[in-house]
Amino acid sequence: MLWAAAGVATLGFLIALEVTARRYGLPGPVTHHARELVFAPDSGPLLYAGLALAMVVLTWRQRLVAAGTAIGVDVVFFLVRWAAGAEMNFGNGALWVVLGLAVVAVTRRTGAERLLLLKGSGLGLLLVAGHKTGDTWLLITSKTRPTVLDPYVALADRALGDPSWLAGRIVEATDPVGPFLLHVVYGQLPLAAALVGLYQLRRVAVERRFPAHHLVRTFLVIGLLGPAVYMIFPVVGPVYAYGADGGAWAVGHLWPDTLPSIGTPHPVPFDGITPRNCMPSLHTAWAVTLFVHTREGSRAMRYAGTFWLVATLSATLGFGYHYGVDLVAGVVFALTVEAAMRALARGWDRPATWLVVHGATVFTVLLVSYRWLPERMAAYPWAFGPLLLLLMASVIHGYARATARWETTAAPARPAPEPRPEPV
């Protein structure tokens, strides 16, 4: 019943988002999903990542059959598109197989096996649907928020020393190697999450059950909740508001060479195309979640999680997509959501409640400060800069303490040693 309710709620949300997008003359996530059954997909690697997640419930023989079928369908689509001169891409086969697994679950399986197969196919579909939902949200923010609050955030960022301007000059100095590497890391974050999720779910086919908590759950919830904050705090980022990418809408073409002169901050009008997707930085939130979940893996997995976190933070600042204060809010947002998801999996208690309340309070304080205290933050960076980092560190410390306590509680007790026989 719980899984059925979650499925109905997700479907209802997707339909509501589809209707909202249609009101603005835009295709929604359902349309995008249905289109990729036939037309060239936007992201083939993401569709195959969804298939890989769905296949965690299958045996190795079934996985080979599923992967072979997906590749075969893609080859047929490739040949038809090539003959028709249509747009070329791959991934349709992966989507067909994931949907086929759901059909098999309903028609050919019963009981626990049906539920397990539905969970697997649902997980694969949710990974792709989450990406499409995010794209739709971004389009809605650009249509419904005609003004942006970049002057407020840029001024508040003075408390941290304007890190985006510094990182932008560093990335420019490492061209072409640095920008190329950071673009790959920044663009393939969903694929990295799928790989870590596969590592965590690698024993599902053997144990015939999913773990209580894994990366994909938090990843999807962050993508669901984060865009709601975009609607409250619309920001486009320095490369658009103060850089050449903003075109005629930019306040000035200053990033990353010259710091802007900002007097009294005020909302500024911006185009109806650029997403207002800066506050908080969801790429930072996802990279932090990726880092946290790789701590439980092998040494290679831990190194990969650390690299992805550092590279993502460098890209978000170095490409001018975010201000430093966006990253601080993203870290707090990620750990608060992760703490709530872990608490849902293991059961709520007082420490978990206090941790989530503390994280939510700090996140609210950050947003209020960026909006109403940016001039003071810029005037007293020696006070507000350390204070911002201290607030973020308090959430990090609280999360580390709580998870260490949870792991200690969950660890099975060692059996008592058997008494040695007394010598005769």
GROMACS .gro file of C-alpha atoms in nm:
model
  424
    1MET     CA    1   0.000   0.000   0.000
    2LEU     CA    2   0.286   0.240   0.082
    3TRP     CA    3   0.454   0.181  -0.254
    4ALA     CA    4   0.121   0.217  -0.434
    5ALA     CA    5   0.055   0.549  -0.256
    6ALA     CA    6   0.403   0.673  -0.344
    7GLY     CA    7   0.351   0.575  -0.708
    8VAL     CA    8   0.014   0.751  -0.727
    9ALA     CA    9   0.160   1.064  -0.562
   10THR     CA   10   0.452   1.070  -0.806
   11LEU     CA   11   0.225   1.025  -1.106
   12GLY     CA   12  -0.003   1.300  -0.979
   13PHE     CA   13   0.291   1.535  -0.937
   14LEU     CA   14   0.415   1.463  -1.290
   15ILE     CA   15   0.068   1.526  -1.434
   16ALA     CA   16   0.035   1.852  -1.238
   17LEU     CA   17   0.375   1.966  -1.365
   18GLU     CA   18   0.274   1.867  -1.719
   19VAL     CA   19  -0.044   2.076  -1.695
   20THR     CA   20   0.150   2.373  -1.554
   21ALA     CA   21   0.408   2.353  -1.832
   22ARG     CA   22   0.134   2.334  -2.093
   23ARG     CA   23  -0.017   2.657  -1.961
   24TYR     CA   24   0.306   2.830  -2.062
   25GLY     CA   25   0.320   2.658  -2.400
   26LEU     CA   26   0.594   2.416  -2.293
   27PRO     CA   27   0.611   2.034  -2.309
   28GLY     CA   28   0.614   1.877  -1.964
   29PRO     CA   29   0.801   1.574  -1.823
   30VAL     CA   30   0.533   1.324  -1.933
   31THR     CA   31   0.553   1.450  -2.291
   32HIS     CA   32   0.933   1.437  -2.288
   33HIS     CA   33   0.924   1.083  -2.151
   34ALA     CA   34   0.670   0.961  -2.406
   35ARG     CA   35   0.856   1.131  -2.691
   36GLU     CA   36   1.174   0.936  -2.618
   37LEU     CA   37   0.998   0.608  -2.691
   38VAL     CA   38   1.024   0.692  -3.062
   39PHE     CA   39   1.222   1.011  -3.121
   40ALA     CA   40   1.592   1.070  -3.055
   41PRO     CA   41   1.646   1.099  -2.678
   42ASP     CA   42   1.818   1.398  -2.521
   43SER     CA   43   2.049   1.182  -2.308
   44GLY     CA   44   2.130   0.826  -2.409
   45PRO     CA   45   2.375   0.764  -2.121
   46LEU     CA   46   2.109   0.866  -1.868
   47LEU     CA   47   1.856   0.622  -2.017
   48TYR     CA   48   2.108   0.339  -2.000
   49ALA     CA   49   2.191   0.439  -1.642
   50GLY     CA   50   1.820   0.401  -1.564
   51LEU     CA   51   1.824   0.058  -1.728
   52ALA     CA   52   2.127  -0.041  -1.521
   53LEU     CA   53   1.943   0.058  -1.203
   54ALA     CA   54   1.638  -0.141  -1.310
   55MET     CA   55   1.851  -0.448  -1.377
   56VAL     CA   56   1.975  -0.474  -1.017
   57VAL     CA   57   1.674  -0.700  -0.947
   58LEU     CA   58   1.760  -0.940  -1.232
   59THR     CA   59   1.988  -1.242  -1.245
   60TRP     CA   60   2.302  -1.222  -1.459
   61ARG     CA   61   2.137  -1.420  -1.738
   62GLN     CA   62   1.835  -1.189  -1.734
   63ARG     CA   63   2.065  -0.886  -1.736
   64LEU     CA   64   2.241  -1.010  -2.048
   65VAL     CA   65   1.906  -1.065  -2.220
   66ALA     CA   66   1.780  -0.718  -2.115
   67ALA     CA   67   2.100  -0.539  -2.222
   68GLY     CA   68   2.110  -0.730  -2.552
   69THR     CA   69   1.747  -0.642  -2.622
   70ALA     CA   70   1.809  -0.273  -2.548
   71ILE     CA   71   2.110  -0.262  -2.779
   72GLY     CA   72   1.921  -0.450  -3.051
   73VAL     CA   73   1.629  -0.204  -3.037
   74ASP     CA   74   1.874   0.087  -3.053
   75VAL     CA   75   2.043  -0.062  -3.359
   76VAL     CA   76   1.706  -0.086  -3.536
   77PHE     CA   77   1.622   0.276  -3.445
   78PHE     CA   78   1.969   0.384  -3.560
   79LEU     CA   79   1.928   0.222  -3.901
   80VAL     CA   80   1.579   0.368  -3.952
   81ARG     CA   81   1.695   0.719  -3.855
   82TRP     CA   82   2.002   0.689  -4.075
   83ALA     CA   83   1.789   0.585  -4.371
   84ALA     CA   84   1.537   0.866  -4.306
   85GLY     CA   85   1.804   1.130  -4.241
   86ALA     CA   86   1.658   1.204  -3.897
   87GLU     CA   87   1.834   1.324  -3.582
   88MET     CA   88   2.074   1.058  -3.451
   89ASN     CA   89   2.102   0.948  -3.089
   90PHE     CA   90   2.063   0.634  -2.879
   91GLY     CA   91   1.877   0.524  -2.567
   92ASN     CA   92   1.531   0.431  -2.693
   93GLY     CA   93   1.609   0.063  -2.643
   94ALA     CA   94   1.694   0.118  -2.277
   95LEU     CA   95   1.362   0.294  -2.217
   96TRP     CA   96   1.169   0.020  -2.398
   97VAL     CA   97   1.331  -0.251  -2.184
   98VAL     CA   98   1.265  -0.066  -1.855
   99LEU     CA   99   0.898  -0.032  -1.949
  100GLY     CA  100   0.898  -0.396  -2.059
  101LEU     CA  101   1.018  -0.501  -1.714
  102ALA     CA  102   0.718  -0.324  -1.561
  103VAL     CA  103   0.484  -0.502  -1.803
  104VAL     CA  104   0.641  -0.840  -1.720
  105ALA     CA  105   0.604  -0.766  -1.348
  106VAL     CA  106   0.232  -0.698  -1.385
  107THR     CA  107   0.151  -0.982  -1.625
  108ARG     CA  108   0.396  -1.261  -1.539
  109ARG     CA  109   0.494  -1.219  -1.173
  110THR     CA  110   0.308  -1.235  -0.843
  111GLY     CA  111   0.366  -1.146  -0.480
  112ALA     CA  112   0.711  -1.037  -0.362
  113GLU     CA  113   0.873  -1.103  -0.702
  114ARG     CA  114   0.624  -0.871  -0.873
  115LEU     CA  115   0.689  -0.597  -0.617
  116LEU     CA  116   1.066  -0.634  -0.649
  117LEU     CA  117   1.056  -0.611  -1.028
  118LEU     CA  118   0.823  -0.311  -1.014
  119LYS     CA  119   1.059  -0.139  -0.770
  120GLY     CA  120   1.350  -0.200  -1.006
  121SER     CA  121   1.173  -0.066  -1.316
  122GLY     CA  122   1.027   0.220  -1.114
  123LEU     CA  123   1.372   0.319  -0.991
  124GLY     CA  124   1.504   0.328  -1.347
  125LEU     CA  125   1.209   0.534  -1.468
  126LEU     CA  126   1.235   0.773  -1.173
  127LEU     CA  127   1.598   0.850  -1.248
  128VAL     CA  128   1.504   0.963  -1.599
  129ALA     CA  129   1.176   1.126  -1.490
  130GLY     CA  130   1.360   1.320  -1.220
  131HIS     CA  131   1.590   1.465  -1.484
  132LYS     CA  132   1.295   1.558  -1.708
  133THR     CA  133   1.109   1.706  -1.412
  134GLY     CA  134   1.408   1.924  -1.330
  135ASP     CA  135   1.424   2.050  -1.688
  136THR     CA  136   1.055   2.140  -1.677
  137TRP     CA  137   1.094   2.318  -1.344
  138LEU     CA  138   1.378   2.527  -1.488
  139LEU     CA  139   1.165   2.632  -1.783
  140ILE     CA  140   0.882   2.728  -1.549
  141THR     CA  141   1.115   2.943  -1.336
  142SER     CA  142   1.225   3.138  -1.643
  143LYS     CA  143   0.865   3.201  -1.749
  144THR     CA  144   0.716   3.287  -1.409
  145ARG     CA  145   0.996   3.492  -1.253
  146PRO     CA  146   1.061   3.797  -1.475
  147THR     CA  147   1.306   3.953  -1.226
  148VAL     CA  148   1.608   3.801  -1.049
  149LEU     CA  149   1.781   3.872  -0.718
  150ASP     CA  150   2.142   3.848  -0.834
  151PRO     CA  151   2.249   4.189  -0.693
  152TYR     CA  152   2.149   4.071  -0.344
  153VAL     CA  153   2.343   3.746  -0.373
  154ALA     CA  154   2.644   3.909  -0.539
  155LEU     CA  155   2.663   4.160  -0.256
  156ALA     CA  156   2.624   3.890   0.011
  157ASP     CA  157   2.901   3.696  -0.164
  158ARG     CA  158   3.146   3.973  -0.068
  159ALA     CA  159   3.146   3.814   0.279
  160LEU     CA  160   3.319   3.510   0.128
  161GLY     CA  161   3.559   3.711  -0.088
  162ASP     CA  162   3.374   3.676  -0.422
  163PRO     CA  163   3.500   3.319  -0.488
  164SER     CA  164   3.327   3.289  -0.828
  165TRP     CA  165   3.536   3.570  -0.974
  166LEU     CA  166   3.857   3.410  -0.845
  167ALA     CA  167   3.762   3.059  -0.961
  168GLY     CA  168   3.659   3.194  -1.302
  169ARG     CA  169   4.002   3.343  -1.362
  170ILE     CA  170   4.168   3.018  -1.253
  171VAL     CA  171   3.957   2.811  -1.493
  172GLU     CA  172   4.033   3.054  -1.776
  173ALA     CA  173   4.405   3.017  -1.704
  174THR     CA  174   4.383   2.635  -1.739
  175ASP     CA  175   4.203   2.644  -2.076
  176PRO     CA  176   4.149   2.408  -2.264
  177VAL     CA  177   4.224   2.113  -2.031
  178GLY     CA  178   4.062   2.249  -1.714
  179PRO     CA  179   3.731   2.361  -1.868
  180PHE     CA  180   3.697   2.037  -2.067
  181LEU     CA  181   3.746   1.816  -1.760
  182LEU     CA  182   3.512   2.025  -1.544
  183HIS     CA  183   3.242   2.025  -1.814
  184VAL     CA  184   3.253   1.643  -1.825
  185VAL     CA  185   3.222   1.617  -1.447
  186TYR     CA  186   2.950   1.882  -1.425
  187GLY     CA  187   2.738   1.737  -1.705
  188GLN     CA  188   2.758   1.370  -1.606
  189LEU     CA  189   2.664   1.403  -1.238
  190PRO     CA  190   2.342   1.196  -1.283
  191LEU     CA  191   2.548   0.920  -1.444
  192ALA     CA  192   2.793   0.926  -1.153
  193ALA     CA  193   2.501   0.899  -0.911
  194ALA     CA  194   2.368   0.599  -1.103
  195LEU     CA  195   2.707   0.426  -1.080
  196VAL     CA  196   2.726   0.482  -0.704
  197GLY     CA  197   2.366   0.366  -0.675
  198LEU     CA  198   2.455   0.050  -0.865
  199TYR     CA  199   2.739  -0.014  -0.622
  200GLN     CA  200   2.503   0.021  -0.326
  201LEU     CA  201   2.235  -0.198  -0.489
  202ARG     CA  202   2.470  -0.468  -0.618
  203ARG     CA  203   2.332  -0.736  -0.382
  204VAL     CA  204   1.961  -0.676  -0.446
  205ALA     CA  205   1.934  -0.970  -0.689
  206VAL     CA  206   2.089  -1.204  -0.431
  207GLU     CA  207   1.908  -1.081  -0.120
  208ARG     CA  208   1.580  -1.019  -0.312
  209ARG     CA  209   1.524  -0.688  -0.133
  210PHE     CA  210   1.638  -0.327  -0.156
  211PRO     CA  211   1.845  -0.167   0.121
  212ALA     CA  212   1.655   0.063   0.352
  213HIS     CA  213   1.843   0.368   0.225
  214HIS     CA  214   2.054   0.440  -0.081
  215LEU     CA  215   2.183   0.734  -0.283
  216VAL     CA  216   1.912   0.743  -0.550
  217ARG     CA  217   1.640   0.815  -0.293
  218THR     CA  218   1.811   1.131  -0.168
  219PHE     CA  219   1.914   1.232  -0.519
  220LEU     CA  220   1.552   1.229  -0.636
  221VAL     CA  221   1.416   1.413  -0.332
  222ILE     CA  222   1.677   1.689  -0.369
  223GLY     CA  223   1.572   1.731  -0.731
  224LEU     CA  224   1.207   1.745  -0.625
  225LEU     CA  225   1.239   1.999  -0.342
  226GLY     CA  226   1.518   2.221  -0.470
  227PRO     CA  227   1.332   2.385  -0.761
  228ALA     CA  228   1.063   2.500  -0.519
  229VAL     CA  229   1.328   2.725  -0.361
  230TYR     CA  230   1.418   2.856  -0.708
  231MET     CA  231   1.064   2.992  -0.730
  232ILE     CA  232   1.109   3.177  -0.399
  233PHE     CA  233   1.465   3.300  -0.461
  234PRO     CA  234   1.522   3.338  -0.840
  235VAL     CA  235   1.890   3.386  -0.930
  236VAL     CA  236   2.062   3.325  -1.266
  237GLY     CA  237   2.431   3.333  -1.163
  238PRO     CA  238   2.729   3.563  -1.229
  239VAL     CA  239   2.805   3.441  -1.582
  240TYR     CA  240   2.458   3.559  -1.689
  241ALA     CA  241   2.389   3.854  -1.459
  242TYR     CA  242   2.741   3.999  -1.484
  243GLY     CA  243   2.895   3.815  -1.780
  244ALA     CA  244   2.880   3.799  -2.156
  245ASP     CA  245   2.640   3.502  -2.151
  246GLY     CA  246   2.366   3.734  -2.023
  247GLY     CA  247   2.374   3.936  -2.345
  248ALA     CA  248   2.170   4.254  -2.338
  249TRP     CA  249   2.002   4.147  -2.011
  250ALA     CA  250   2.328   4.141  -1.813
  251VAL     CA  251   2.396   4.423  -1.567
  252GLY     CA  252   2.743   4.440  -1.722
  253HIS     CA  253   2.998   4.217  -1.894
  254LEU     CA  254   3.230   4.204  -1.594
  255TRP     CA  255   3.266   3.840  -1.489
  256PRO     CA  256   3.529   3.709  -1.414
  257ASP     CA  257   3.771   4.002  -1.465
  258THR     CA  258   3.610   4.289  -1.276
  259LEU     CA  259   3.399   4.296  -0.962
  260PRO     CA  260   3.069   4.478  -1.012
  261SER     CA  261   2.995   4.797  -0.825
  262ILE     CA  262   2.666   4.741  -0.644
  263GLY     CA  263   2.495   5.018  -0.454
  264THR     CA  264   2.155   4.945  -0.304
  265PRO     CA  265   2.053   4.597  -0.428
  266HIS     CA  266   1.724   4.561  -0.611
  267PRO     CA  267   1.556   4.299  -0.835
  268VAL     CA  268   1.659   4.328  -1.199
  269PRO     CA  269   1.460   4.213  -1.504
  270PHE     CA  270   1.593   3.922  -1.703
  271ASP     CA  271   1.499   3.721  -2.012
  272GLY     CA  272   1.232   3.452  -2.026
  273ILE     CA  273   1.474   3.174  -2.122
  274THR     CA  274   1.756   3.152  -1.866
  275PRO     CA  275   1.666   2.925  -1.570
  276ARG     CA  276   1.663   3.084  -1.225
  277ASN     CA  277   1.845   2.783  -1.077
  278CYS     CA  278   2.116   2.912  -0.846
  279MET     CA  279   1.977   2.927  -0.493
  280PRO     CA  280   2.061   2.676  -0.359
  281SER     CA  281   2.322   2.508  -0.580
  282LEU     CA  282   2.167   2.167  -0.646
  283HIS     CA  283   2.482   2.047  -0.823
  284THR     CA  284   2.661   2.112  -0.494
  285ALA     CA  285   2.383   1.936  -0.301
  286TRP     CA  286   2.401   1.630  -0.528
  287ALA     CA  287   2.782   1.622  -0.517
  288VAL     CA  288   2.776   1.640  -0.135
  289THR     CA  289   2.526   1.353  -0.125
  290LEU     CA  290   2.747   1.156  -0.364
  291PHE     CA  291   3.046   1.222  -0.138
  292VAL     CA  292   2.856   1.114   0.175
  293HIS     CA  293   2.739   0.786   0.023
  294THR     CA  294   3.080   0.694  -0.117
  295ARG     CA  295   3.225   0.706   0.237
  296GLU     CA  296   3.073   0.361   0.291
  297GLY     CA  297   3.233   0.211  -0.022
  298SER     CA  298   3.573   0.085  -0.124
  299ARG     CA  299   3.885   0.301  -0.131
  300ALA     CA  300   3.845   0.362  -0.505
  301MET     CA  301   3.482   0.464  -0.448
  302ARG     CA  302   3.584   0.706  -0.172
  303TYR     CA  303   3.850   0.864  -0.393
  304ALA     CA  304   3.598   0.897  -0.677
  305GLY     CA  305   3.343   1.064  -0.448
  306THR     CA  306   3.603   1.311  -0.323
  307PHE     CA  307   3.717   1.391  -0.677
  308TRP     CA  308   3.360   1.445  -0.796
  309LEU     CA  309   3.284   1.678  -0.506
  310VAL     CA  310   3.595   1.892  -0.556
  311ALA     CA  311   3.551   1.902  -0.935
  312THR     CA  312   3.181   1.992  -0.909
  313LEU     CA  313   3.247   2.276  -0.665
  314SER     CA  314   3.524   2.402  -0.893
  315ALA     CA  315   3.295   2.387  -1.196
  316THR     CA  316   2.999   2.561  -1.032
  317LEU     CA  317   3.219   2.854  -0.933
  318GLY     CA  318   3.469   2.848  -1.221
  319PHE     CA  319   3.205   2.854  -1.494
  320GLY     CA  320   3.015   3.132  -1.318
  321TYR     CA  321   2.704   2.926  -1.268
  322HIS     CA  322   2.688   3.000  -0.894
  323TYR     CA  323   2.798   3.239  -0.623
  324GLY     CA  324   2.986   3.115  -0.316
  325VAL     CA  325   2.684   3.165  -0.091
  326ASP     CA  326   2.485   2.934  -0.323
  327LEU     CA  327   2.730   2.655  -0.241
  328VAL     CA  328   2.699   2.715   0.134
  329ALA     CA  329   2.321   2.689   0.106
  330GLY     CA  330   2.357   2.378  -0.113
  331VAL     CA  331   2.567   2.195   0.147
  332VAL     CA  332   2.317   2.271   0.424
  333PHE     CA  333   2.024   2.173   0.203
  334ALA     CA  334   2.185   1.842   0.102
  335LEU     CA  335   2.272   1.729   0.455
  336THR     CA  336   1.928   1.825   0.586
  337VAL     CA  337   1.752   1.621   0.317
  338GLU     CA  338   1.996   1.331   0.360
  339ALA     CA  339   1.939   1.329   0.736
  340ALA     CA  340   1.561   1.321   0.684
  341MET     CA  341   1.586   1.034   0.435
  342ARG     CA  342   1.811   0.832   0.667
  343ALA     CA  343   1.572   0.896   0.955
  344LEU     CA  344   1.279   0.775   0.744
  345ALA     CA  345   1.470   0.455   0.671
  346ARG     CA  346   1.580   0.378   1.026
  347GLY     CA  347   1.300   0.539   1.228
  348TRP     CA  348   1.263   0.889   1.371
  349ASP     CA  349   1.402   0.973   1.712
  350ARG     CA  350   1.485   1.293   1.899
  351PRO     CA  351   1.843   1.336   1.758
  352ALA     CA  352   1.717   1.290   1.403
  353THR     CA  353   1.436   1.540   1.458
  354TRP     CA  354   1.670   1.799   1.607
  355LEU     CA  355   1.919   1.751   1.324
  356VAL     CA  356   1.657   1.807   1.055
  357VAL     CA  357   1.507   2.105   1.241
  358HIS     CA  358   1.854   2.254   1.288
  359GLY     CA  359   1.941   2.211   0.921
  360ALA     CA  360   1.610   2.360   0.806
  361THR     CA  361   1.654   2.654   1.044
  362VAL     CA  362   2.007   2.726   0.924
  363PHE     CA  363   1.893   2.705   0.562
  364THR     CA  364   1.612   2.954   0.631
  365VAL     CA  365   1.850   3.189   0.813
  366LEU     CA  366   2.086   3.181   0.515
  367LEU     CA  367   1.812   3.271   0.267
  368VAL     CA  368   1.678   3.550   0.489
  369SER     CA  369   2.030   3.690   0.534
  370TYR     CA  370   2.104   3.686   0.162
  371ARG     CA  371   1.779   3.872   0.093
  372TRP     CA  372   1.764   4.123   0.375
  373LEU     CA  373   2.122   4.169   0.502
  374PRO     CA  374   2.347   4.171   0.191
  375GLU     CA  375   2.472   4.528   0.247
  376ARG     CA  376   2.579   4.452   0.602
  377MET     CA  377   2.739   4.126   0.491
  378ALA     CA  378   2.943   4.314   0.229
  379ALA     CA  379   3.035   4.588   0.478
  380TYR     CA  380   3.155   4.346   0.749
  381PRO     CA  381   3.303   4.044   0.566
  382TRP     CA  382   3.537   3.969   0.858
  383ALA     CA  383   3.228   3.896   1.072
  384PHE     CA  384   2.975   3.751   0.829
  385GLY     CA  385   3.216   3.535   0.629
  386PRO     CA  386   3.325   3.323   0.928
  387LEU     CA  387   2.966   3.324   1.053
  388LEU     CA  388   2.838   3.171   0.727
  389LEU     CA  389   3.106   2.903   0.739
  390LEU     CA  390   3.033   2.839   1.107
  391LEU     CA  391   2.662   2.787   1.036
  392MET     CA  392   2.748   2.542   0.758
  393ALA     CA  393   3.002   2.366   0.982
  394SER     CA  394   2.740   2.327   1.257
  395VAL     CA  395   2.517   2.130   1.020
  396ILE     CA  396   2.812   1.921   0.897
  397HIS     CA  397   2.916   1.847   1.256
  398GLY     CA  398   2.562   1.761   1.362
  399TYR     CA  399   2.519   1.527   1.066
  400ALA     CA  400   2.853   1.354   1.129
  401ARG     CA  401   2.771   1.300   1.498
  402ALA     CA  402   2.419   1.174   1.429
  403THR     CA  403   2.523   0.928   1.158
  404ALA     CA  404   2.810   0.798   1.372
  405ARG     CA  405   2.560   0.737   1.653
  406TRP     CA  406   2.318   0.563   1.415
  407GLU     CA  407   2.589   0.335   1.280
  408THR     CA  408   2.699   0.245   1.632
  409THR     CA  409   2.341   0.164   1.728
  410ALA     CA  410   2.283  -0.043   1.415
  411ALA     CA  411   2.607  -0.242   1.448
  412PRO     CA  412   2.533  -0.594   1.571
  413ALA     CA  413   2.679  -0.683   1.905
  414ARG     CA  414   2.968  -0.928   1.906
  415PRO     CA  415   2.880  -1.270   2.042
  416ALA     CA  416   3.023  -1.340   2.383
  417PRO     CA  417   3.322  -1.580   2.379
  418GLU     CA  418   3.245  -1.933   2.484
  419PRO     CA  419   3.385  -2.018   2.828
  420ARG     CA  420   3.691  -2.236   2.824
  421PRO     CA  421   3.657  -2.572   2.996
  422GLU     CA  422   3.811  -2.591   3.339
  423PRO     CA  423   4.124  -2.807   3.355
  424VAL     CA  424   4.068  -3.133   3.536
   0.00000   0.00000   0.00000
